[in-house]
Amino acid sequence: MPKIVLLESDTVTTGDINLQDISVLKDAVILNSTDVSLLIKNHQDVEILLINKYKITKTELDQLPNLKMIQVLATGYDNVDLNACKERGIKVFNVSGYSTHSVAQHVFALILAITNKVHYHWQMSRDGIWSNEPKFCFYAPSMMELRNKQMGIIGMGNIGNTVAEIAHAYGMDVCSYTRSPENIKYPWIESVALLDLVEKSDIISLHVPLTEDTSQMVDEGFLSNMKSSGILINTARGGLIDEDALYNSLNKKEIKAAGLDVLQVEPPEQDHPLLSLNNCIVTSHMAWATLDARLQLLGTANNIISDYLAGKEQNYSLV
């Protein structure tokens, strides 16, 4: 059995998954995020490496001479230098599709947290505010019903289409901006230009990868064209948004609210400006991490590595 090392194990389990139940990990070296420096220090003879966001560049590869395979425990693999791996004959694999439903679900968790203010009303009940009301009900002003509202989705991969399905179930009208309109699954999704989507949408949800073209696509101009009642949701990549521009727009109430699961730098500094705003909900890059999604992620990775060890043809290697 080749030497296998799993880095950042604490990103795929909080103790709710026993990694020893994953067959390829039974004899593996398991390291947490705080211990990744031990890879180069103590495990230079690793042959199969499992990572999440750990950066693999030529520097790391030069110090891992026995490395034959990298399994990325995520869909995105921009943290791996694929060209350097190809030069060294190192196979690289990712896992796609495992978090589609989890991320789509979190999109609406953020939307409903903004529109229905469930946590706020729960806290008002716990704090006795409701108990002291002269009337039978207590509610925050201007809660919004989703039915007949316009949902704008930027990017129509699996997650974008699943978000569209949920929006449609709520009775929302759905439009999309995508460079691959052939990926739109449903005839009731209207394909529009980006500016049209920004101007007409009540809620905008981002579902594109971070590239040179999409970096900070949500800038001052984008935000200025949104409705003043508009809501921005980002569960994709933090780099899609100019965070200074978003802070200014939210702080001046130029748009209603934002729900973010990702930021440019993660984890953020405690004094990150967006964390100070009452109209910006920020969660900790956890939309993908339901138990179901993580079990699927590890199960697929286990199958990929098992096939590799069995010498089966791997047409889905990234290099």
Short mmCIF file of N, CA, C and O in Angstrom, two decimals, residues 188-262:
data_model
loop_
_atom_site.label_atom_id
_atom_site.label_comp_id
_atom_site.label_asym_id
_atom_site.label_seq_id
_atom_site.Cartn_x
_atom_site.Cartn_y
_atom_site.Cartn_z
N TRP A 188 -38.58 27.98 -18.69
CA TRP A 188 -39.11 29.14 -17.96
C TRP A 188 -37.99 30.04 -17.40
O TRP A 188 -38.27 31.06 -16.77
N ILE A 189 -36.74 29.68 -17.63
CA ILE A 189 -35.63 30.55 -17.25
C ILE A 189 -35.32 31.47 -18.42
O ILE A 189 -34.96 31.02 -19.51
N GLU A 190 -35.45 32.75 -18.20
CA GLU A 190 -35.21 33.74 -19.25
C GLU A 190 -33.72 34.06 -19.30
O GLU A 190 -33.12 34.43 -18.30
N SER A 191 -33.11 33.94 -20.47
CA SER A 191 -31.71 34.30 -20.66
C SER A 191 -31.63 35.77 -21.03
O SER A 191 -32.26 36.22 -22.00
N VAL A 192 -30.87 36.54 -20.24
CA VAL A 192 -30.82 37.99 -20.44
C VAL A 192 -29.38 38.47 -20.40
O VAL A 192 -28.47 37.76 -19.97
N ALA A 193 -29.18 39.71 -20.82
CA ALA A 193 -27.88 40.35 -20.70
C ALA A 193 -27.62 40.67 -19.23
O ALA A 193 -28.55 40.81 -18.42
N LEU A 194 -26.35 40.80 -18.86
CA LEU A 194 -25.99 41.01 -17.47
C LEU A 194 -26.64 42.28 -16.90
O LEU A 194 -27.21 42.26 -15.80
N LEU A 195 -26.58 43.37 -17.63
CA LEU A 195 -27.15 44.62 -17.13
C LEU A 195 -28.65 44.50 -16.93
O LEU A 195 -29.20 45.01 -15.93
N ASP A 196 -29.34 43.82 -17.84
CA ASP A 196 -30.78 43.62 -17.69
C ASP A 196 -31.08 42.84 -16.42
O ASP A 196 -32.01 43.18 -15.66
N LEU A 197 -30.29 41.80 -16.16
CA LEU A 197 -30.49 41.00 -14.95
C LEU A 197 -30.29 41.86 -13.70
O LEU A 197 -31.10 41.81 -12.76
N VAL A 198 -29.22 42.64 -13.68
CA VAL A 198 -28.90 43.45 -12.51
C VAL A 198 -30.01 44.46 -12.24
O VAL A 198 -30.43 44.66 -11.09
N GLU A 199 -30.52 45.07 -13.29
CA GLU A 199 -31.50 46.14 -13.13
C GLU A 199 -32.87 45.62 -12.71
O GLU A 199 -33.59 46.29 -11.96
N LYS A 200 -33.26 44.42 -13.14
CA LYS A 200 -34.63 43.98 -12.92
C LYS A 200 -34.79 42.98 -11.77
O LYS A 200 -35.90 42.72 -11.33
N SER A 201 -33.70 42.45 -11.25
CA SER A 201 -33.80 41.38 -10.26
C SER A 201 -34.01 41.93 -8.85
O SER A 201 -33.38 42.90 -8.43
N ASP A 202 -34.90 41.25 -8.12
CA ASP A 202 -35.08 41.55 -6.70
C ASP A 202 -34.00 40.86 -5.87
O ASP A 202 -33.57 41.39 -4.84
N ILE A 203 -33.59 39.69 -6.32
CA ILE A 203 -32.53 38.93 -5.66
C ILE A 203 -31.56 38.45 -6.73
O ILE A 203 -31.99 37.92 -7.76
N ILE A 204 -30.27 38.64 -6.50
CA ILE A 204 -29.23 38.19 -7.44
C ILE A 204 -28.35 37.18 -6.71
O ILE A 204 -27.86 37.45 -5.61
N SER A 205 -28.14 36.02 -7.33
CA SER A 205 -27.31 34.98 -6.73
C SER A 205 -26.17 34.62 -7.69
O SER A 205 -26.40 34.40 -8.88
N LEU A 206 -24.95 34.59 -7.16
CA LEU A 206 -23.75 34.38 -7.97
C LEU A 206 -23.35 32.91 -7.98
O LEU A 206 -23.20 32.29 -6.92
N HIS A 207 -23.13 32.37 -9.18
CA HIS A 207 -22.75 30.96 -9.32
C HIS A 207 -21.77 30.76 -10.47
O HIS A 207 -21.94 29.88 -11.31
N VAL A 208 -20.73 31.59 -10.50
CA VAL A 208 -19.69 31.47 -11.52
C VAL A 208 -18.36 31.22 -10.83
O VAL A 208 -18.16 31.58 -9.66
N PRO A 209 -17.41 30.59 -11.52
CA PRO A 209 -16.07 30.41 -10.95
C PRO A 209 -15.32 31.72 -10.91
O PRO A 209 -15.67 32.67 -11.62
N LEU A 210 -14.29 31.78 -10.09
CA LEU A 210 -13.45 32.96 -10.02
C LEU A 210 -12.37 32.86 -11.09
O LEU A 210 -11.51 31.99 -11.05
N THR A 211 -12.42 33.77 -12.05
CA THR A 211 -11.44 33.83 -13.14
C THR A 211 -11.02 35.28 -13.30
O THR A 211 -11.53 36.18 -12.62
N GLU A 212 -10.10 35.52 -14.23
CA GLU A 212 -9.72 36.90 -14.52
C GLU A 212 -10.92 37.72 -14.99
O GLU A 212 -11.04 38.90 -14.67
N ASP A 213 -11.82 37.09 -15.72
CA ASP A 213 -12.98 37.80 -16.24
C ASP A 213 -14.02 38.09 -15.17
O ASP A 213 -14.75 39.09 -15.27
N THR A 214 -14.14 37.22 -14.18
CA THR A 214 -15.19 37.39 -13.17
C THR A 214 -14.69 38.04 -11.89
O THR A 214 -15.50 38.40 -11.03
N SER A 215 -13.39 38.21 -11.75
CA SER A 215 -12.84 38.81 -10.54
C SER A 215 -13.45 40.20 -10.31
O SER A 215 -13.42 41.04 -11.19
N GLN A 216 -14.04 40.39 -9.13
CA GLN A 216 -14.67 41.65 -8.73
C GLN A 216 -15.69 42.15 -9.76
O GLN A 216 -15.83 43.35 -9.99
N MET A 217 -16.41 41.21 -10.36
CA MET A 217 -17.46 41.58 -11.30
C MET A 217 -18.56 42.39 -10.61
O MET A 217 -19.22 43.23 -11.24
N VAL A 218 -18.77 42.13 -9.34
CA VAL A 218 -19.72 42.93 -8.56
C VAL A 218 -18.95 44.12 -8.02
O VAL A 218 -18.34 44.08 -6.95
N ASP A 219 -18.97 45.20 -8.79
CA ASP A 219 -18.22 46.40 -8.44
C ASP A 219 -19.18 47.56 -8.20
O ASP A 219 -20.41 47.36 -8.12
N GLU A 220 -18.66 48.74 -8.10
CA GLU A 220 -19.50 49.90 -7.83
C GLU A 220 -20.57 50.08 -8.90
O GLU A 220 -21.74 50.38 -8.59
N GLY A 221 -20.19 49.89 -10.16
CA GLY A 221 -21.16 50.04 -11.24
C GLY A 221 -22.27 49.00 -11.17
O GLY A 221 -23.45 49.31 -11.37
N PHE A 222 -21.90 47.77 -10.93
CA PHE A 222 -22.87 46.68 -10.78
C PHE A 222 -23.86 47.02 -9.68
O PHE A 222 -25.09 46.96 -9.88
N LEU A 223 -23.36 47.39 -8.52
CA LEU A 223 -24.21 47.66 -7.36
C LEU A 223 -25.09 48.87 -7.57
O LEU A 223 -26.25 48.91 -7.13
N SER A 224 -24.58 49.87 -8.28
CA SER A 224 -25.37 51.08 -8.51
C SER A 224 -26.55 50.82 -9.43
O SER A 224 -27.53 51.58 -9.43
N ASN A 225 -26.49 49.75 -10.21
CA ASN A 225 -27.59 49.40 -11.11
C ASN A 225 -28.60 48.45 -10.48
O ASN A 225 -29.64 48.17 -11.09
N MET A 226 -28.32 47.96 -9.29
CA MET A 226 -29.29 47.12 -8.59
C MET A 226 -30.43 47.96 -8.05
O MET A 226 -30.29 49.15 -7.79
N LYS A 227 -31.57 47.32 -7.82
CA LYS A 227 -32.69 47.97 -7.16
C LYS A 227 -32.28 48.35 -5.74
O LYS A 227 -31.49 47.64 -5.09
N SER A 228 -32.85 49.43 -5.23
CA SER A 228 -32.57 49.81 -3.83
C SER A 228 -33.12 48.77 -2.87
O SER A 228 -32.65 48.66 -1.73
N SER A 229 -34.09 47.98 -3.32
CA SER A 229 -34.65 46.89 -2.51
C SER A 229 -33.96 45.56 -2.80
O SER A 229 -34.39 44.52 -2.31
N GLY A 230 -32.90 45.60 -3.61
CA GLY A 230 -32.26 44.39 -4.08
C GLY A 230 -31.44 43.68 -3.01
O GLY A 230 -30.90 44.29 -2.09
N ILE A 231 -31.35 42.36 -3.17
CA ILE A 231 -30.59 41.50 -2.26
C ILE A 231 -29.54 40.76 -3.08
O ILE A 231 -29.85 40.19 -4.14
N LEU A 232 -28.31 40.75 -2.60
CA LEU A 232 -27.20 40.05 -3.28
C LEU A 232 -26.80 38.84 -2.46
O LEU A 232 -26.58 38.94 -1.25
N ILE A 233 -26.67 37.69 -3.12
CA ILE A 233 -26.28 36.44 -2.47
C ILE A 233 -25.02 35.91 -3.15
O ILE A 233 -24.96 35.82 -4.38
N ASN A 234 -24.02 35.54 -2.36
CA ASN A 234 -22.80 34.95 -2.92
C ASN A 234 -22.38 33.72 -2.12
O ASN A 234 -21.97 33.82 -0.97
N THR A 235 -22.52 32.56 -2.76
CA THR A 235 -22.03 31.31 -2.18
C THR A 235 -20.95 30.71 -3.07
O THR A 235 -20.63 29.53 -2.93
N ALA A 236 -20.41 31.50 -3.99
CA ALA A 236 -19.44 30.98 -4.97
C ALA A 236 -18.01 31.25 -4.50
O ALA A 236 -17.39 30.40 -3.85
N ARG A 237 -17.47 32.42 -4.80
CA ARG A 237 -16.11 32.79 -4.39
C ARG A 237 -16.12 34.25 -3.97
O ARG A 237 -16.73 35.11 -4.61
N GLY A 238 -15.40 34.55 -2.90
CA GLY A 238 -15.36 35.91 -2.38
C GLY A 238 -14.80 36.91 -3.36
O GLY A 238 -15.21 38.08 -3.39
N GLY A 239 -13.87 36.47 -4.20
CA GLY A 239 -13.22 37.36 -5.14
C GLY A 239 -14.12 37.89 -6.24
O GLY A 239 -13.72 38.76 -7.01
N LEU A 240 -15.36 37.39 -6.33
CA LEU A 240 -16.30 37.90 -7.32
C LEU A 240 -16.77 39.31 -6.97
O LEU A 240 -17.31 40.01 -7.82
N ILE A 241 -16.58 39.71 -5.71
CA ILE A 241 -17.14 40.97 -5.22
C ILE A 241 -16.03 41.93 -4.80
O ILE A 241 -15.08 41.53 -4.11
N ASP A 242 -16.17 43.17 -5.20
CA ASP A 242 -15.35 44.26 -4.66
C ASP A 242 -15.93 44.58 -3.29
O ASP A 242 -16.99 45.22 -3.18
N GLU A 243 -15.28 44.10 -2.24
CA GLU A 243 -15.86 44.19 -0.90
C GLU A 243 -15.97 45.64 -0.40
O GLU A 243 -16.90 45.95 0.37
N ASP A 244 -15.06 46.50 -0.80
CA ASP A 244 -15.18 47.91 -0.41
C ASP A 244 -16.43 48.53 -1.03
O ASP A 244 -17.17 49.28 -0.36
N ALA A 245 -16.65 48.23 -2.30
CA ALA A 245 -17.84 48.77 -2.97
C ALA A 245 -19.11 48.23 -2.33
O ALA A 245 -20.09 48.97 -2.16
N LEU A 246 -19.11 46.95 -1.99
CA LEU A 246 -20.30 46.36 -1.36
C LEU A 246 -20.55 46.98 0.00
O LEU A 246 -21.69 47.31 0.35
N TYR A 247 -19.48 47.18 0.78
CA TYR A 247 -19.65 47.81 2.10
C TYR A 247 -20.28 49.19 1.94
O TYR A 247 -21.23 49.54 2.67
N ASN A 248 -19.77 49.97 1.02
CA ASN A 248 -20.29 51.33 0.84
C ASN A 248 -21.75 51.30 0.42
O ASN A 248 -22.56 52.10 0.91
N SER A 249 -22.09 50.38 -0.48
CA SER A 249 -23.46 50.30 -0.96
C SER A 249 -24.41 49.88 0.15
O SER A 249 -25.51 50.44 0.28
N LEU A 250 -24.01 48.91 0.96
CA LEU A 250 -24.86 48.46 2.07
C LEU A 250 -24.94 49.51 3.17
O LEU A 250 -26.00 49.76 3.75
N ASN A 251 -23.82 50.13 3.45
CA ASN A 251 -23.77 51.12 4.53
C ASN A 251 -24.63 52.34 4.21
O ASN A 251 -25.26 52.92 5.11
N LYS A 252 -24.69 52.70 2.93
CA LYS A 252 -25.50 53.84 2.50
C LYS A 252 -26.93 53.43 2.17
O LYS A 252 -27.73 54.26 1.72
N LYS A 253 -27.25 52.13 2.36
CA LYS A 253 -28.59 51.60 2.08
C LYS A 253 -28.96 51.75 0.60
O LYS A 253 -30.13 51.93 0.25
N GLU A 254 -27.95 51.69 -0.27
CA GLU A 254 -28.21 51.78 -1.71
C GLU A 254 -28.79 50.47 -2.24
O GLU A 254 -29.48 50.46 -3.26
N ILE A 255 -28.48 49.36 -1.59
CA ILE A 255 -29.20 48.10 -1.79
C ILE A 255 -29.67 47.63 -0.43
O ILE A 255 -29.18 48.09 0.61
N LYS A 256 -30.62 46.70 -0.44
CA LYS A 256 -31.25 46.32 0.84
C LYS A 256 -30.33 45.48 1.71
O LYS A 256 -30.16 45.76 2.91
N ALA A 257 -29.75 44.42 1.14
CA ALA A 257 -29.01 43.47 1.99
C ALA A 257 -28.14 42.57 1.14
O ALA A 257 -28.29 42.50 -0.09
N ALA A 258 -27.23 41.88 1.81
CA ALA A 258 -26.39 40.87 1.18
C ALA A 258 -26.30 39.66 2.10
O ALA A 258 -26.31 39.81 3.33
N GLY A 259 -26.20 38.49 1.49
CA GLY A 259 -25.95 37.25 2.22
C GLY A 259 -24.75 36.59 1.60
O GLY A 259 -24.76 36.22 0.42
N LEU A 260 -23.67 36.46 2.37
CA LEU A 260 -22.39 35.97 1.85
C LEU A 260 -21.93 34.75 2.62
O LEU A 260 -21.92 34.75 3.85
N ASP A 261 -21.52 33.73 1.90
CA ASP A 261 -20.88 32.57 2.53
C ASP A 261 -19.40 32.54 2.26
O ASP A 261 -18.69 31.66 2.74
N VAL A 262 -18.92 33.50 1.48
CA VAL A 262 -17.52 33.53 1.07
C VAL A 262 -17.00 34.96 1.12
O VAL A 262 -17.76 35.92 0.87
#
